[in-house]
Every structure is written in C-alpha cells, then in structure tokens.
Coordinates of C-alpha atoms in Angstrom, one line a residue:
Q1 CA 20.4 16.3 -6.1
R2 CA 23.1 14.8 -8.5
G3 CA 25.3 13.5 -5.6
Q4 CA 28.5 14.3 -4.2
D5 CA 30.9 13.1 -7.0
Y6 CA 28.5 15.6 -9.2
E7 CA 29.2 18.5 -6.9
V8 CA 32.7 17.9 -6.2
F9 CA 33.1 17.8 -10.3
K10 CA 31.7 21.2 -10.3
E11 CA 33.9 22.6 -7.7
Q12 CA 36.9 21.4 -9.2
L13 CA 35.9 22.8 -12.6
T14 CA 34.8 26.2 -11.2
Q15 CA 38.6 26.9 -9.3
H16 CA 40.3 25.5 -12.2
L17 CA 38.5 28.1 -14.4
L18 CA 38.8 31.1 -11.7
E19 CA 42.6 30.0 -12.0
I20 CA 42.7 30.9 -15.7
L21 CA 41.1 33.9 -15.3
Y22 CA 43.2 35.1 -12.7
E23 CA 46.5 34.1 -14.6
T24 CA 44.9 36.0 -17.7
V25 CA 43.8 38.9 -15.6
P26 CA 45.6 39.4 -12.2
Q27 CA 43.9 42.3 -11.8
V28 CA 40.3 40.9 -10.7
Q29 CA 41.9 38.2 -8.4
G30 CA 40.3 38.8 -4.4
K31 CA 37.9 41.0 -6.3
V32 CA 35.2 38.2 -7.4
A33 CA 32.5 38.7 -5.1
F34 CA 30.3 35.8 -6.9
H35 CA 30.5 33.0 -9.2
T36 CA 28.2 30.3 -9.9
L37 CA 28.7 27.2 -12.8
G38 CA 26.5 25.5 -15.0
T39 CA 27.0 22.5 -16.6
P40 CA 25.1 20.6 -19.6
L41 CA 22.8 19.2 -17.1
T42 CA 22.1 22.3 -15.6
E43 CA 21.4 23.8 -19.0
V44 CA 18.6 20.6 -19.8
S45 CA 17.1 21.4 -16.0
Y46 CA 16.5 24.8 -16.1
L47 CA 16.3 26.0 -19.4
A48 CA 14.9 22.9 -21.3
S49 CA 17.6 23.5 -23.7
Y50 CA 18.3 21.5 -26.8
Q51 CA 20.7 18.7 -26.3
A52 CA 22.2 20.5 -23.5
G53 CA 23.4 23.2 -26.0
S54 CA 24.2 26.5 -24.3
Y55 CA 22.1 28.5 -26.6
G56 CA 19.0 26.5 -25.9
T57 CA 17.5 26.6 -29.4
K58 CA 18.3 24.2 -32.2
C59 CA 21.2 25.8 -34.8
D60 CA 19.7 26.1 -38.1
L61 CA 20.2 28.6 -40.7
E62 CA 16.5 28.5 -41.5
M63 CA 16.2 30.7 -38.4
F64 CA 18.0 33.6 -40.3
T65 CA 15.7 33.7 -43.6
E66 CA 13.7 36.8 -44.7
R67 CA 10.5 35.1 -43.4
N68 CA 11.8 34.8 -39.6
S69 CA 13.2 38.1 -39.8
V70 CA 10.4 39.0 -37.4
W71 CA 11.6 37.3 -34.3
T72 CA 15.1 36.3 -34.9
T73 CA 17.9 39.6 -34.5
T74 CA 21.6 39.8 -35.4
P75 CA 24.7 39.8 -33.1
R76 CA 25.5 43.1 -34.4
T77 CA 24.7 46.2 -32.6
K78 CA 23.8 49.7 -33.1
V79 CA 25.6 50.9 -29.7
P80 CA 28.8 52.5 -30.4
G81 CA 31.8 50.3 -29.5
L82 CA 29.7 47.5 -29.0
T83 CA 29.6 45.6 -32.2
I84 CA 28.9 42.2 -31.6
M85 CA 26.4 40.7 -28.9
A86 CA 27.1 37.2 -27.4
G87 CA 25.4 34.8 -25.1
S88 CA 22.1 33.1 -25.2
D89 CA 20.0 35.9 -26.1
A90 CA 22.5 37.3 -29.1
F91 CA 20.0 35.7 -31.6
L92 CA 16.8 35.6 -30.3

C-alpha cells in the first residue's frame, strides 16, 4: 500500500543484506528458507513503536530505577552459555 517504489526499495535492501550474510557466513547460502524485512514504517504501522524505533518504547534510564524493577528486566540471562539477550524484548 506504500507504492511500488517502496516495495522496490525493500527488495533491494533485502538482497543487499542477504549478500552481506552470504559473504560473512557462506555456508548458509542456499539454505535460507524464508526472509522478511521491516522498515521504520513497518515498526510504526504494526508495532506502534515510539518514533519508528525498533524497540517500541522510548528509551529512558528512568525505566531501570528500583521502583520500576517489577516490570523491567535485564539483558543478562541465567541460561548457561547465553549471557546477553538482544532484540525488542530484552528489556521488557
């Protein structure tokens, strides 16, 4: 619904990122079964993220204060070998 130019841009960006992946990790070439790409517009449209930010919430150190510790977490895990989480749910 954003128009052909937007779709062409997304496809070009997708191919560029896949090329980087294949250069970096050549053994995955030919094994990617599915891929999709989201842009900042996707973040706003589907996630209602704050100013198209990937993490959806406004970043503010206040969220890590003691009084907010009930609903926030840390990116550190208790899983052996997995010390840091990343992604949109790492802090919530």
